[in-house]
The first five atom37 places (N, CA, C, CB, O) and aatype in JSON, in Angstrom:
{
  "aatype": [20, 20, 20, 20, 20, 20, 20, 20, 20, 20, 20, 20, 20, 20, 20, 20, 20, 20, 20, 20, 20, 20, 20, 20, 20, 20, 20, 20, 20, 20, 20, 20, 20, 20, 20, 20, 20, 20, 20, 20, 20, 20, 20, 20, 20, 20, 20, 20, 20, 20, 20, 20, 20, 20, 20, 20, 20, 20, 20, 20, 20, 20, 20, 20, 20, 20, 20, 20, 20, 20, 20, 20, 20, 20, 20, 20, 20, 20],
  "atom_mask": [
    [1, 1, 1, 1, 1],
    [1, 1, 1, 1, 1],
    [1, 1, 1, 1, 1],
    [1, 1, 1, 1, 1],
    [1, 1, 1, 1, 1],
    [1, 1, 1, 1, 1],
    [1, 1, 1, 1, 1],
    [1, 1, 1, 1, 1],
    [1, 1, 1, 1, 1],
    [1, 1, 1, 1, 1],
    [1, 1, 1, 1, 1],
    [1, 1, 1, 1, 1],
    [1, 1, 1, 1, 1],
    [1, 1, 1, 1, 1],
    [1, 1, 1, 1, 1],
    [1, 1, 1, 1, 1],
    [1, 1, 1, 1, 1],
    [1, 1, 1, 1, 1],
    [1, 1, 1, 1, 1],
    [1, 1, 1, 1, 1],
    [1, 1, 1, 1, 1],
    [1, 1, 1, 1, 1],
    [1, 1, 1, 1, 1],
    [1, 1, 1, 1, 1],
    [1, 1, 1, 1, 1],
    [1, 1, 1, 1, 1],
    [1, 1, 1, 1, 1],
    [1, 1, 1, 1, 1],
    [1, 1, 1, 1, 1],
    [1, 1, 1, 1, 1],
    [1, 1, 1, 1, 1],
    [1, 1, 1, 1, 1],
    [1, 1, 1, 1, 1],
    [1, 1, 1, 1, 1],
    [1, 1, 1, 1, 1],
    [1, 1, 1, 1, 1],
    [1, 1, 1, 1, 1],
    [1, 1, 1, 1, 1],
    [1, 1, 1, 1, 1],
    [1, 1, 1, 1, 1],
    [1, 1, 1, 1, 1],
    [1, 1, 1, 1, 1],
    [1, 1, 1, 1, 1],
    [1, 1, 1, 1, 1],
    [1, 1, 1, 1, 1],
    [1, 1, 1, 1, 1],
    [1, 1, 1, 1, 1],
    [1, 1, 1, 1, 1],
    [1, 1, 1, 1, 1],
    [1, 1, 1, 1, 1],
    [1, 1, 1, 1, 1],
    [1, 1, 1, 1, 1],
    [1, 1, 1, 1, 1],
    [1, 1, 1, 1, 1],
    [1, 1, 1, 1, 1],
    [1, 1, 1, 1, 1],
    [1, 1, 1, 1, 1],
    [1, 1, 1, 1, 1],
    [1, 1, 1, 1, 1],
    [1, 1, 1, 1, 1],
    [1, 1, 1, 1, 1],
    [1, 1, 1, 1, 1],
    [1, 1, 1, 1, 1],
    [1, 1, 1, 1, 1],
    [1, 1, 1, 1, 1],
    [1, 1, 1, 1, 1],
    [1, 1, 1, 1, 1],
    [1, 1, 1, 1, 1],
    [1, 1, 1, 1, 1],
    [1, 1, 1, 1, 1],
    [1, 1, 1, 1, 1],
    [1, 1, 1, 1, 1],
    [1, 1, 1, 1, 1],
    [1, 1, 1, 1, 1],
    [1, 1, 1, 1, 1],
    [1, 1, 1, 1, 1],
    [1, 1, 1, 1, 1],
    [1, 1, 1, 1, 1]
  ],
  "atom_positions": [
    [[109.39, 101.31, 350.66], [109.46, 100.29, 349.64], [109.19, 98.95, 350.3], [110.83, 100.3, 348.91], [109.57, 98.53, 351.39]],
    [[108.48, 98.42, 349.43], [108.08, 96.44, 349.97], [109.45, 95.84, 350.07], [107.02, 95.19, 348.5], [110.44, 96.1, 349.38]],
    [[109.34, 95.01, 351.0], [110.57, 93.96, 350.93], [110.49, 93.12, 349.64], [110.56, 92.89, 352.25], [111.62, 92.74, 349.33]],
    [[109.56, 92.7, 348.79], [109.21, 92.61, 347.38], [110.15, 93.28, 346.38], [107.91, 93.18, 347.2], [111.02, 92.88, 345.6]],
    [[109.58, 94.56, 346.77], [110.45, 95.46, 345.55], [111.76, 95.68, 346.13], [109.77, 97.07, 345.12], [112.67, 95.68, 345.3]],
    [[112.18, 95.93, 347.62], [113.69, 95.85, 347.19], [114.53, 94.57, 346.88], [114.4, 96.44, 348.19], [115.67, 94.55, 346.41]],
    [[113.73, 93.46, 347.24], [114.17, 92.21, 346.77], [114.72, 92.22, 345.33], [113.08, 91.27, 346.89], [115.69, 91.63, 344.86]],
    [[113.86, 93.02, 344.79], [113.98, 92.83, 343.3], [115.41, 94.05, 342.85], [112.18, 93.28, 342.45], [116.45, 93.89, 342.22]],
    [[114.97, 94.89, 343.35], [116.13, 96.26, 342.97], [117.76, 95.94, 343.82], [115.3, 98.15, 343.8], [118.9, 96.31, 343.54]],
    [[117.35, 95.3, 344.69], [119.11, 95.07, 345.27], [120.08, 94.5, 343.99], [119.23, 93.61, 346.74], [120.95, 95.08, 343.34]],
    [[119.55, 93.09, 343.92], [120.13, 92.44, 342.85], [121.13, 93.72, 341.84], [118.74, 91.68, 341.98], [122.27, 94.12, 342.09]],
    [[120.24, 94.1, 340.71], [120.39, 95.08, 340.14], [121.76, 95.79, 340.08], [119.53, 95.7, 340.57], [122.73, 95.78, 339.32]],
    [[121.28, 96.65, 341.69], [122.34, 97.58, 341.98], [123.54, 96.79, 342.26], [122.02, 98.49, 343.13], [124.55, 97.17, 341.67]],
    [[123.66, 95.77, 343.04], [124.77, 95.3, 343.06], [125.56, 94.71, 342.24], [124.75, 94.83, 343.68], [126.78, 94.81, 342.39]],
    [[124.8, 93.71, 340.88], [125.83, 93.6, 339.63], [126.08, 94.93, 338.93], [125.25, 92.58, 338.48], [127.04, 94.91, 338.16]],
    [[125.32, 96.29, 339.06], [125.96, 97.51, 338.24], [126.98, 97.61, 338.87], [125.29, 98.88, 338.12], [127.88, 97.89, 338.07]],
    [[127.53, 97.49, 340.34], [128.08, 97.96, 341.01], [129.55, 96.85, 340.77], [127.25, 98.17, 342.27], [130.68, 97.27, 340.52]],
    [[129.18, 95.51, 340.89], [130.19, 94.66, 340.59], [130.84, 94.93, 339.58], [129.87, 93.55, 340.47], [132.07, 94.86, 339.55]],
    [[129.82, 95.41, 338.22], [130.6, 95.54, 337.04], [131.49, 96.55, 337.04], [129.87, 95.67, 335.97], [132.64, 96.58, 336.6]],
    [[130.79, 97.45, 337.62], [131.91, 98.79, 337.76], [133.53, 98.77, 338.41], [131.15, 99.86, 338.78], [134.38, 99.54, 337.94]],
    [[133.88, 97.8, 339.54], [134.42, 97.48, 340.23], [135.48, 96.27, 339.72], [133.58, 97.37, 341.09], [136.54, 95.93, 340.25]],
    [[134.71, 95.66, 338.29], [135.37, 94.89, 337.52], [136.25, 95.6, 336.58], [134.54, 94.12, 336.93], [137.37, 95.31, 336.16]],
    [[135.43, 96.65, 336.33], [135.72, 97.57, 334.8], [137.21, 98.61, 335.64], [133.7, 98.99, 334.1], [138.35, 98.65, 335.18]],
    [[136.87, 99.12, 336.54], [137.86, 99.93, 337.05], [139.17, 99.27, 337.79], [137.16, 100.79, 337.94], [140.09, 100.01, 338.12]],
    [[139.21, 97.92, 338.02], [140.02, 97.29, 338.79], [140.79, 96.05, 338.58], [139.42, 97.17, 339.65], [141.69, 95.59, 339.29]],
    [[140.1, 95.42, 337.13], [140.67, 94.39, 336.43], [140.25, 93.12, 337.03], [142.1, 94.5, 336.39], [140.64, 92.0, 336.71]],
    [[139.43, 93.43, 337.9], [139.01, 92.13, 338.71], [138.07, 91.16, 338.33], [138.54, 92.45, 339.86], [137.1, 91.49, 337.65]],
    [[138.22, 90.12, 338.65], [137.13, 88.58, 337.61], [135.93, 89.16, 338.4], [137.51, 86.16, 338.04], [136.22, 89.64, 339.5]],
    [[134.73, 89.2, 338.05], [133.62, 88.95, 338.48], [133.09, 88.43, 340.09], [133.38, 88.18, 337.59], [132.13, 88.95, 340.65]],
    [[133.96, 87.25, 340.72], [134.06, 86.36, 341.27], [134.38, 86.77, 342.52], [134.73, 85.59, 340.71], [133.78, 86.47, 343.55]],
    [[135.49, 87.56, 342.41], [136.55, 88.47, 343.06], [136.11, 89.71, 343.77], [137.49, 88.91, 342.04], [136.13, 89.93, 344.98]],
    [[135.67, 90.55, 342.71], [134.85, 91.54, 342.7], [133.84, 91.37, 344.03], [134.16, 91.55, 341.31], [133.88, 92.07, 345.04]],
    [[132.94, 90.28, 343.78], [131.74, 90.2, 344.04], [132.29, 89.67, 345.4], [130.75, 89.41, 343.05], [131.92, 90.59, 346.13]],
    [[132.73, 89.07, 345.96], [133.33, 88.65, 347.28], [133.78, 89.81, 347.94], [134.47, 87.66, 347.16], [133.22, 90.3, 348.91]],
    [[134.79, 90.25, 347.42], [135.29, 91.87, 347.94], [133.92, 93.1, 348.52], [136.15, 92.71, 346.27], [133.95, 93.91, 349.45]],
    [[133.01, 92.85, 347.68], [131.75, 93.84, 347.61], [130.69, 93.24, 348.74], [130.97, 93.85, 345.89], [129.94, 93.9, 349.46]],
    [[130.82, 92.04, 348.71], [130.02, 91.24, 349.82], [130.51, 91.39, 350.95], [129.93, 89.87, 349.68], [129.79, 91.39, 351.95]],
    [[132.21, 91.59, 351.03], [132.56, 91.9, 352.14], [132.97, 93.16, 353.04], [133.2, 91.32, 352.1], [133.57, 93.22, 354.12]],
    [[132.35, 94.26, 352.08], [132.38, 95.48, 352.51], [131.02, 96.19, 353.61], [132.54, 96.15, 351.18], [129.8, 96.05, 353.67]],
    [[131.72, 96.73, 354.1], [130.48, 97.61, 355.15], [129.22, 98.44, 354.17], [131.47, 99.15, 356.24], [128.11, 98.74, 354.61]],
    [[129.66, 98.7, 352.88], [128.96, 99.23, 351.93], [128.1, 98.18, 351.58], [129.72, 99.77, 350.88], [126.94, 98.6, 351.58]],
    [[128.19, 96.64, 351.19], [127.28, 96.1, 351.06], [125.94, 95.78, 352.01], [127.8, 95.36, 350.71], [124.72, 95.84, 351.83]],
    [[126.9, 95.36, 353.23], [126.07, 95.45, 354.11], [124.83, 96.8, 354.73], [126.92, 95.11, 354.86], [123.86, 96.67, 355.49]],
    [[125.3, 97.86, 354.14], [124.76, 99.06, 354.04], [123.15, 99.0, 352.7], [126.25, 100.11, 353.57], [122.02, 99.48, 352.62]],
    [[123.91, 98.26, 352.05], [122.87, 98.37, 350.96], [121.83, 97.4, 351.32], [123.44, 98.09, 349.5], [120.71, 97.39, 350.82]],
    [[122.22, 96.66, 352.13], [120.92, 94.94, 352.4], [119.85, 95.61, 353.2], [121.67, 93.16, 353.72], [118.69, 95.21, 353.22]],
    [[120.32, 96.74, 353.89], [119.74, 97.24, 354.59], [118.93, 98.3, 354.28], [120.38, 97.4, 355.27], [119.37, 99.44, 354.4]],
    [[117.53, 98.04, 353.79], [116.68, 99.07, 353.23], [116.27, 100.52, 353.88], [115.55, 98.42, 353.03], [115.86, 101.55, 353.36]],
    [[116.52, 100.2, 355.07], [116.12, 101.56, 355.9], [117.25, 102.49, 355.9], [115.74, 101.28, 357.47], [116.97, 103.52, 356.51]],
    [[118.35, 102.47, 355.45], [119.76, 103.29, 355.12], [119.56, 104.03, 354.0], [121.06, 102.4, 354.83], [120.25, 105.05, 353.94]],
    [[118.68, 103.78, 352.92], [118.71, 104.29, 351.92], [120.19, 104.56, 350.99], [118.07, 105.28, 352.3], [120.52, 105.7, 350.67]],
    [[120.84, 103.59, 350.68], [122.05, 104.15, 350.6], [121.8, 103.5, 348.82], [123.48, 103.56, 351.89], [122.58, 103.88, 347.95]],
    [[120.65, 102.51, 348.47], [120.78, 101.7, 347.89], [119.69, 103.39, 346.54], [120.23, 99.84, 348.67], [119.24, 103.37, 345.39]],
    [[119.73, 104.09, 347.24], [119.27, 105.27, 346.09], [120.38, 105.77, 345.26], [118.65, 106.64, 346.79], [120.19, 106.3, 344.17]],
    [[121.55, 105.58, 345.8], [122.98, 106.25, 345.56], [123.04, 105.42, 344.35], [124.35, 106.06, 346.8], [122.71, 104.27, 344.07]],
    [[123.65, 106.57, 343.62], [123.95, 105.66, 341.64], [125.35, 104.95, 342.23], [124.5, 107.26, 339.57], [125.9, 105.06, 343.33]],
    [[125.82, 103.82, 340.52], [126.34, 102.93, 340.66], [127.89, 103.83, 341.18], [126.14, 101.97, 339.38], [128.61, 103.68, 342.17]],
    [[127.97, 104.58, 340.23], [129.25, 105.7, 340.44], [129.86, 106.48, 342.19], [128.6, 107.16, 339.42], [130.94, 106.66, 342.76]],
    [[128.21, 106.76, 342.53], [128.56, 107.45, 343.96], [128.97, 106.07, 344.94], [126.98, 108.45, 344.69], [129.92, 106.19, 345.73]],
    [[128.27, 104.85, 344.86], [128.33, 103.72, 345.3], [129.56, 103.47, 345.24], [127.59, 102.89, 344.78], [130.16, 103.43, 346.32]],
    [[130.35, 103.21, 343.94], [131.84, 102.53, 343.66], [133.25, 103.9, 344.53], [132.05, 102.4, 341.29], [134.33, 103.73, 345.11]],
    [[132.43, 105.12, 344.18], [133.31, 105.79, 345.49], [133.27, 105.72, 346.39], [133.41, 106.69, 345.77], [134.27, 105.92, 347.09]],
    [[132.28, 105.43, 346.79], [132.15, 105.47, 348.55], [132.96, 103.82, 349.1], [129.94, 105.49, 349.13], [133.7, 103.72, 350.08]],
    [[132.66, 102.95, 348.38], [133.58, 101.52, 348.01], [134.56, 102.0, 348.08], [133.53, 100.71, 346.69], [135.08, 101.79, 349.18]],
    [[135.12, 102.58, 347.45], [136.6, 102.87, 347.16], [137.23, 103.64, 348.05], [136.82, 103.5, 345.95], [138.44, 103.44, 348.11]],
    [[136.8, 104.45, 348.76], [137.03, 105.24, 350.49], [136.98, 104.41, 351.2], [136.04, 106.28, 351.18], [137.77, 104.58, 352.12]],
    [[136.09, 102.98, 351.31], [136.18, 101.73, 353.0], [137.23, 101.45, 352.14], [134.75, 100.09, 353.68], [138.23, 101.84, 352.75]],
    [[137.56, 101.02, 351.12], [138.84, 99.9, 350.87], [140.33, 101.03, 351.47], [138.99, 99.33, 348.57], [141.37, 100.81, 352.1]],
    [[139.98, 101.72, 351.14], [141.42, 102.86, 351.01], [141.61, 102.9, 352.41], [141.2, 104.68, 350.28], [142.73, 102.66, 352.85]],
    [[140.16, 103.32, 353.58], [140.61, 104.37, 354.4], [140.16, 103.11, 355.85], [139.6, 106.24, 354.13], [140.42, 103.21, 357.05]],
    [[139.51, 102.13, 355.19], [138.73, 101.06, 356.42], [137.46, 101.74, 356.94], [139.78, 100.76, 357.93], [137.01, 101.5, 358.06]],
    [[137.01, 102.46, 356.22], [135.86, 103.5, 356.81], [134.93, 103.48, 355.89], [136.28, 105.03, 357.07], [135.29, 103.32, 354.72]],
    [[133.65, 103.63, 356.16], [132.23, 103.86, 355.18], [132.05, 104.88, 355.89], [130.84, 102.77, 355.07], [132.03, 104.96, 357.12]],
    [[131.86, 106.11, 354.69], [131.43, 107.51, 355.17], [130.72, 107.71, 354.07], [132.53, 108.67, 355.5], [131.18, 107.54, 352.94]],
    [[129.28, 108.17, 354.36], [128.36, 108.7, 353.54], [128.22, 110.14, 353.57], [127.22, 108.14, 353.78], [128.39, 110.95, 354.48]],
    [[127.8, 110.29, 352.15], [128.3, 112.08, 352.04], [126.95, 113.06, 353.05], [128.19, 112.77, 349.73], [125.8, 112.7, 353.28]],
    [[127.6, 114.25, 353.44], [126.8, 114.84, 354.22], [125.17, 115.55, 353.33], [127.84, 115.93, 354.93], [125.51, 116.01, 352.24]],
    [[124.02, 115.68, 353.52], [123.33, 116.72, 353.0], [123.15, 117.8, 352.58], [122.95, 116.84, 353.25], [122.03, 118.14, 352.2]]
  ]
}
């Protein structure tokens, strides 16, 4: 993928992902989005060669929800 097009698709994934994280957690937008910025998962996603940014909003907000719980980003095996 062009740095173009994931320019364009990050965005995206990450407000589905904020919203989800809003919707499941009661959290402002604001909050959310700081928390998500500051996860190893985001940083996972900036990063186009990880492919992690294929993962739906759902597999995304779990795998979120395992670094917050466990301090760990573990991506599921093949």
């Amino acid at each position: 993928m062009t740095k173009k097009k994931f320019g364009a698709v990050l965005p995206v994934i990450v407000a589905g992902l904020a919203d989800k994280i809003v919707a499941e957690e009661g959290l402002r937008v604001n909050d959310a989005m700081d928390r998500l910025y500051a996860s190893a998962l985001y940083a996972a996603l900036e990063d186009e060669k990880t492919k992690v940014w294929y993962y739906s909003v759902p597999m995304l907000y779990d795998l979120y929800k395992t670094e917050i719980a466990t301090g760990k980003l573990e991506f599921p095996t093949q």
